[in-house]
Coordinates of C-alpha atoms in Angstrom, one line a residue:
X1 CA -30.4 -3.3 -0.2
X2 CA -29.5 -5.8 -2.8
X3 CA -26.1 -5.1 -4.5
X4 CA -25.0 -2.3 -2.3
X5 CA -22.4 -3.2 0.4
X6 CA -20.4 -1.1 2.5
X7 CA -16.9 -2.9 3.7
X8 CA -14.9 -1.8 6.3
X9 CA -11.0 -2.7 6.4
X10 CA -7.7 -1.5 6.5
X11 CA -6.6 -4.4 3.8
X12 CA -6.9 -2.8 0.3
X13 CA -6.1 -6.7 -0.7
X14 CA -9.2 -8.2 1.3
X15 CA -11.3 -5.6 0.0
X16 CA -10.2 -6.6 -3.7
X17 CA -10.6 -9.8 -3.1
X18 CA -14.5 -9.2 -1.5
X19 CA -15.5 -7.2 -4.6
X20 CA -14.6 -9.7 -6.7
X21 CA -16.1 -12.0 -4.8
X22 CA -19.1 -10.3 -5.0
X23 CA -19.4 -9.6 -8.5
X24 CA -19.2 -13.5 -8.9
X25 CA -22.1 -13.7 -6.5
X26 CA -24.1 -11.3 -8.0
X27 CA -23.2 -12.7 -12.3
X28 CA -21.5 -9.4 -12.8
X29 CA -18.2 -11.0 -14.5
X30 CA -16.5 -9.0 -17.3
X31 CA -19.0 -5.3 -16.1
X32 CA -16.5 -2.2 -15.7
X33 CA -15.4 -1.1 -12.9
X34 CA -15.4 2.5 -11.9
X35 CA -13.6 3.8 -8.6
X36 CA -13.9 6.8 -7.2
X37 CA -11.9 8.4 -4.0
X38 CA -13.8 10.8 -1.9
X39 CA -10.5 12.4 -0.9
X40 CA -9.4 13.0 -4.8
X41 CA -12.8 13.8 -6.5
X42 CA -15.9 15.4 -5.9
X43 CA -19.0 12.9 -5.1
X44 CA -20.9 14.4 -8.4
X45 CA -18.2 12.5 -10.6
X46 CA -20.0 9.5 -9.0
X47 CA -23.3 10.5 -9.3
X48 CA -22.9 11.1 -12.9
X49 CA -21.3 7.5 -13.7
X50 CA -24.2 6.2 -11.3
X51 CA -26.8 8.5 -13.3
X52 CA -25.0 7.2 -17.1
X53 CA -25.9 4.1 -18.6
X54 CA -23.2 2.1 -19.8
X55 CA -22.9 2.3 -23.6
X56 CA -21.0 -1.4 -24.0
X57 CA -22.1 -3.1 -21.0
X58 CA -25.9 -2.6 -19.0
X59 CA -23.9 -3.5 -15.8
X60 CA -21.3 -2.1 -13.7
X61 CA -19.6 -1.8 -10.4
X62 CA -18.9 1.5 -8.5
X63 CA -16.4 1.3 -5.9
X64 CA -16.2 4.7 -3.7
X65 CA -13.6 4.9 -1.2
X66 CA -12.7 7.4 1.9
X67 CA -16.5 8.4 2.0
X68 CA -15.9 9.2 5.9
X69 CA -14.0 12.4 4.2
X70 CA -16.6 13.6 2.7
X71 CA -18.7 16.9 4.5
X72 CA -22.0 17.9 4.0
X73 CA -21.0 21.6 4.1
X74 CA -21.7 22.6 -0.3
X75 CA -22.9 19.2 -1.0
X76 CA -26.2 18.4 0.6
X77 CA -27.9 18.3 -3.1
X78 CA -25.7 15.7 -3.6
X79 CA -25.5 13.1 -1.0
X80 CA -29.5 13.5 -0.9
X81 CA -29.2 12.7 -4.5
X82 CA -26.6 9.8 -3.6
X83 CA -29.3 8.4 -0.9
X84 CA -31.3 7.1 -3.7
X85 CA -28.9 5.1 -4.8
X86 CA -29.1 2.9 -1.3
X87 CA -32.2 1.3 -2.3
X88 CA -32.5 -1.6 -4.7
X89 CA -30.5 -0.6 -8.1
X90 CA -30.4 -3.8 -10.1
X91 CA -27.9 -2.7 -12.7
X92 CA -25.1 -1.3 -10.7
X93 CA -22.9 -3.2 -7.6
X94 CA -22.6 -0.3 -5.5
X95 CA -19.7 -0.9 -2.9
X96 CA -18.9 1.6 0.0
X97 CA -15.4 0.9 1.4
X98 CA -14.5 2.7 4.5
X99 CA -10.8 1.5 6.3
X100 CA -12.4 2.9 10.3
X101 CA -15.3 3.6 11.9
X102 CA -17.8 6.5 10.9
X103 CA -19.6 8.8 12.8
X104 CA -22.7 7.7 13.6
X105 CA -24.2 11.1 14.5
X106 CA -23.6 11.6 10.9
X107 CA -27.0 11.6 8.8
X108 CA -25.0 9.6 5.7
X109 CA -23.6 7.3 8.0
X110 CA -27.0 6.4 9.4
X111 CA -28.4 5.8 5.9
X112 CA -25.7 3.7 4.8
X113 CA -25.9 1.7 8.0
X114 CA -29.9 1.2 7.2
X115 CA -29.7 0.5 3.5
X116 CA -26.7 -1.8 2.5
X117 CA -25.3 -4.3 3.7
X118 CA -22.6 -4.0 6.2
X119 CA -19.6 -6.3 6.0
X120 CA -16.4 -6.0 8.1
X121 CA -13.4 -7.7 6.5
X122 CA -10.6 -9.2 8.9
X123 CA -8.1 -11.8 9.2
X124 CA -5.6 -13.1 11.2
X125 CA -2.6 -12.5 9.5
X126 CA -1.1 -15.7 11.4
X127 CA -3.8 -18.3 10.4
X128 CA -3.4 -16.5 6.7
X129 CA 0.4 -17.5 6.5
X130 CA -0.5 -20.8 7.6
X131 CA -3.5 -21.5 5.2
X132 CA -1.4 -19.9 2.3
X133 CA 1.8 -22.7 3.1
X134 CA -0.6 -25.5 3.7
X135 CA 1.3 -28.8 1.7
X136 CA 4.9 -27.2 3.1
X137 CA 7.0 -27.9 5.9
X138 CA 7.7 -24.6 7.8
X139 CA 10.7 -24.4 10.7
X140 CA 10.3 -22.5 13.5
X141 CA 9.9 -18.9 13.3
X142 CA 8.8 -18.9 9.6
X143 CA 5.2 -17.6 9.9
X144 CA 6.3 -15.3 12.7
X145 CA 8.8 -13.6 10.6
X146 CA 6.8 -13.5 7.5
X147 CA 4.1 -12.0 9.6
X148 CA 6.5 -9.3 11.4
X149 CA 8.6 -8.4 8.2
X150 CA 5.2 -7.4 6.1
X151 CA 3.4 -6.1 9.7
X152 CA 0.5 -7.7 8.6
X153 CA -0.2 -6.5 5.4
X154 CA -2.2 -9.5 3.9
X155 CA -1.8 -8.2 0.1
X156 CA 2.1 -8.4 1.1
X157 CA 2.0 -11.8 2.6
X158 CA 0.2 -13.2 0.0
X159 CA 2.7 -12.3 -2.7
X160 CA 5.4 -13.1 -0.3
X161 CA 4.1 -16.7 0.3
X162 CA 3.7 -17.3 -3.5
X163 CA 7.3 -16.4 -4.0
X164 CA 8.3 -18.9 -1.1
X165 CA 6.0 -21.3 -2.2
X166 CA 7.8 -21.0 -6.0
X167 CA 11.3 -20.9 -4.6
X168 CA 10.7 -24.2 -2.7
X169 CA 8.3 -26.0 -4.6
X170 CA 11.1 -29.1 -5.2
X171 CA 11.6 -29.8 -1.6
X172 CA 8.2 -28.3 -0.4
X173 CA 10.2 -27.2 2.9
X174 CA 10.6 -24.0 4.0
X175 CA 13.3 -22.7 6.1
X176 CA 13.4 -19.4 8.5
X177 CA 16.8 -18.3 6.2
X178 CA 14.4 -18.7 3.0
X179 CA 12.5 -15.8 4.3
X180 CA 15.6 -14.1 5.5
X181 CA 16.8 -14.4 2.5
X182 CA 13.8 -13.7 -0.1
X183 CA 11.4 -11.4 2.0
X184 CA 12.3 -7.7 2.4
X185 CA 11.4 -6.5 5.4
X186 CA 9.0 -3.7 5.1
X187 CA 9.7 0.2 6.4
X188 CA 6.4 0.5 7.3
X189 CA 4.3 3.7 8.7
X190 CA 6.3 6.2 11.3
X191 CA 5.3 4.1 14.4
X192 CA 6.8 0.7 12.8
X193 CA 9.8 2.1 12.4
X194 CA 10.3 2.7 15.9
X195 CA 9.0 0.1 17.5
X196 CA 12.0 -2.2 17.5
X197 CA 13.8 0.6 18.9
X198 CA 11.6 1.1 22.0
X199 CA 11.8 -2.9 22.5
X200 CA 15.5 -2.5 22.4
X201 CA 15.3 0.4 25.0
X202 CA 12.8 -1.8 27.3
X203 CA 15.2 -4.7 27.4
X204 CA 17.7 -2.5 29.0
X205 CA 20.8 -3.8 26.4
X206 CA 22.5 -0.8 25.5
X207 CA 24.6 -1.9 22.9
X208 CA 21.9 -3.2 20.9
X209 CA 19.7 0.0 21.7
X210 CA 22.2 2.3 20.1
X211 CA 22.7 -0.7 17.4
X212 CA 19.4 -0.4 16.3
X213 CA 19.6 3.2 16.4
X214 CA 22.6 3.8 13.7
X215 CA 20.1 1.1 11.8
X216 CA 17.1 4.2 12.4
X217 CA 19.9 6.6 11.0
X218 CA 20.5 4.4 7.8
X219 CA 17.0 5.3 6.6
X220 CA 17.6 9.1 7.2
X221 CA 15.7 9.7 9.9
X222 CA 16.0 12.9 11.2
X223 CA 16.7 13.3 15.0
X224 CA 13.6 16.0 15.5
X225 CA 11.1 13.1 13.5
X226 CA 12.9 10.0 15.7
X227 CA 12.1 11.8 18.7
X228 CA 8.3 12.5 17.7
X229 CA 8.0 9.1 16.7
X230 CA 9.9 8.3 20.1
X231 CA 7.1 10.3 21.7
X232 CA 4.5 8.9 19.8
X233 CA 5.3 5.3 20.7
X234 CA 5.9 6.4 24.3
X235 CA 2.7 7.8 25.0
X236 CA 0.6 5.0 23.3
X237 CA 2.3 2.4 25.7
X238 CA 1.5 4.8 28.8
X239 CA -2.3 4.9 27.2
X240 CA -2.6 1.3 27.3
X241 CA -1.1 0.2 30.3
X242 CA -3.4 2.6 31.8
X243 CA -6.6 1.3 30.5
X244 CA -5.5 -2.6 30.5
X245 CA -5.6 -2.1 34.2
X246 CA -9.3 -1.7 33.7
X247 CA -9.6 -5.1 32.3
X248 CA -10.1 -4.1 28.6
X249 CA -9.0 -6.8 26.1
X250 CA -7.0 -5.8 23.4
X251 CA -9.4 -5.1 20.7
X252 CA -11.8 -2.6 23.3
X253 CA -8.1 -0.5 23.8
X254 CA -7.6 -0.7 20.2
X255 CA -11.0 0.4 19.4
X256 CA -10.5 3.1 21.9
X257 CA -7.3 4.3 20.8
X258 CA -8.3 4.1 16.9
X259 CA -5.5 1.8 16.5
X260 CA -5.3 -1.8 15.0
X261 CA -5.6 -4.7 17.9
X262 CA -2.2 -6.0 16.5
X263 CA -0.4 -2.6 17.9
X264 CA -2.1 -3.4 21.5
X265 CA -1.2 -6.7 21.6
X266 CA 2.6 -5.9 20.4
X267 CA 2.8 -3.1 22.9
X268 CA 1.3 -4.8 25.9
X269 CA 4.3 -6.8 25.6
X270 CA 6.0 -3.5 26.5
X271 CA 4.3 -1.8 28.9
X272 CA 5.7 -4.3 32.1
X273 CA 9.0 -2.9 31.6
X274 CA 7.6 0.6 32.6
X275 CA 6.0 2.1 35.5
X276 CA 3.7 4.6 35.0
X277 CA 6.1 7.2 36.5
X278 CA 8.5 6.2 33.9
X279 CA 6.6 6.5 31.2
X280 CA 6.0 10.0 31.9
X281 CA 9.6 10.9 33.3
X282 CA 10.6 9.7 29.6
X283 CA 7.2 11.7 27.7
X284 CA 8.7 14.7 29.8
X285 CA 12.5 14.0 28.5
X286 CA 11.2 14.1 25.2
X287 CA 9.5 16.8 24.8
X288 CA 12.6 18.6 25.9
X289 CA 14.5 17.1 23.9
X290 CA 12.2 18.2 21.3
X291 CA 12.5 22.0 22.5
X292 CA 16.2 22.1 22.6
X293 CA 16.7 20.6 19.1
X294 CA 14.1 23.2 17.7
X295 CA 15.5 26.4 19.9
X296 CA 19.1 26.3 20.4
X297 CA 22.2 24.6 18.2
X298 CA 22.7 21.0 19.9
X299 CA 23.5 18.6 17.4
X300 CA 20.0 16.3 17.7
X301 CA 21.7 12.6 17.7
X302 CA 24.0 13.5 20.6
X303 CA 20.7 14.1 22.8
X304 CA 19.4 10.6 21.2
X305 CA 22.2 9.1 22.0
X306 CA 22.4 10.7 25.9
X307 CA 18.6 9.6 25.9
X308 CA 19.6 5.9 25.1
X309 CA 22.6 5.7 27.7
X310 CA 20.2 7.2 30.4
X311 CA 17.0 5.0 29.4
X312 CA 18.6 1.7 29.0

């Protein structure tokens, strides 16, 4: 299995940063790099790079990404043809990157678990902030902020401590209004954006509930989306507060769920401010909600806003 890897993360930025680490280990500085998406191309345009010998360089690094897309169903020829490739191939770094977990009833997933070597790339986005600032003074609520404005996205905290790092490099202190000021809080996917919301909601203050909702508004989100991502949230805080009763720790919900452990661990800070009844008293709401907007005229932000006064 030497020079094939398969990495699994999430972080495009840890995977960069494991490739490269990689072609250091294995003396393949300055080879091309080819990468290839399993979602945008076909697996042959792989094959045939893997197949070609490289006309200025002997050595080279294929990256192929999203290979958990990929179906057997019209390419059998060619994912036998790709199985050869699993075995020693001294003139190519071969590097699988999958971001979740793959099937393992699936034949390919059980020859790339066999024949290359499996790394799983994760961090703690907390101890990151804090190795990245080492030398500086940090007040309070720096790394927490830096960590919640970028939701963990290590490639973004990385720039984003640089840039703090540059802005305070006289004084090598490093103030919670520095980040205010300097770090962008990031939109994020559907459920980020809601989050806040929800926390608002569960903390029973109405005036900041329908604050932060006008704030929801201000990035055009439509009512119909805001109450599926509503629902969304919802549903995942009724999911685990019925399996942490079983005891499960925050990454066997999140492995369950097919969610990332920092979502549990934010939302089990949630789920005490709900019963289950209420949880699915509110699901129910919603889903009506959901049916008026898309069957009769009601303006859509006047049922959000009714939800809020009668939730909160």
């Amino acid at each position: 299995m030497k020079n094939n890897y398969l990495l699994e993360s999430e972080d495009s930025y840890l995977v960069s940063m494991k490739i490269e680490e990689l072609i250091d280990k294995c003396s393949f500085k300055d080879s091309p790099i080819h990468s290839y998406d399993m979602e945008e191309v076909p697996l042959s345009n792989a094959l045939e790079d893997l197949d070609t010998y490289g006309l200025f360089s002997e050595k080279k690094v294929i990256v192929i990404s999203n290979i958990e897309s990929l179906t057997t169903e019209g390419n059998e020829k060619d994912i036998e043809h790709f199985f050869k490739y699993f075995k020693d191939f001294l003139d190519t770094i071969l590097v699988i990157v999958i971001a979740k977990k793959l099937n393992n009833t699936k034949k390919i997933t059980k020859e790339l678990k066999k024949n290359l070597e499996y790394i799983s790339l994760t961090t703690n986005a907390v101890d990151f902030v804090k190795k990245e600032l080492q030398g500086y003074m940090l007040e309070n609520g720096v790394v927490r902020a830096l960590v919640s404005y970028t939701l963990e996205d290590i490639g973004r905290l990385h720039q984003e401590c640089e840039k703090l790092k540059l802005y305070r490099m006289d004084t090598k202190k490093i103030a919670l209004s520095d980040v205010e000021e300097l770090v962008i809080k990031k939109l994020g996917d559907s459920r980020d954006l809601t989050f806040e919301f929800v926390r608002t909601l569960a903390s029973k203050d109405k005036k900041k509930a329908l604050s932060k909702y006008q704030e929801l508004l201000s990035y055009a989100v439509e009512p119909l989306a805001l109450i599926g991502l509503l629902a969304s949230q919802f549903l995942i805080m009724y999911q685990v507060k019925v399996l942490e009763k079983r005891g499960l720790s925050n990454n066997e919900i999140a492995s369950m769920l097919g969610e990332k452990s920092y979502r549990i661990q934010k939302t089990r800070e949630l789920t005490s401010y709900y019963s289950d009844y209420e949880l699915r008293t509110i699901l129910r709401k919603l889903a009506d909600m959901d049916l008026k907007i898309k069957t009769t005229d009601v303006d859509g932000n006047f049922l959000i806003e009714i939800f809020i006064l009668e939730n909160v």
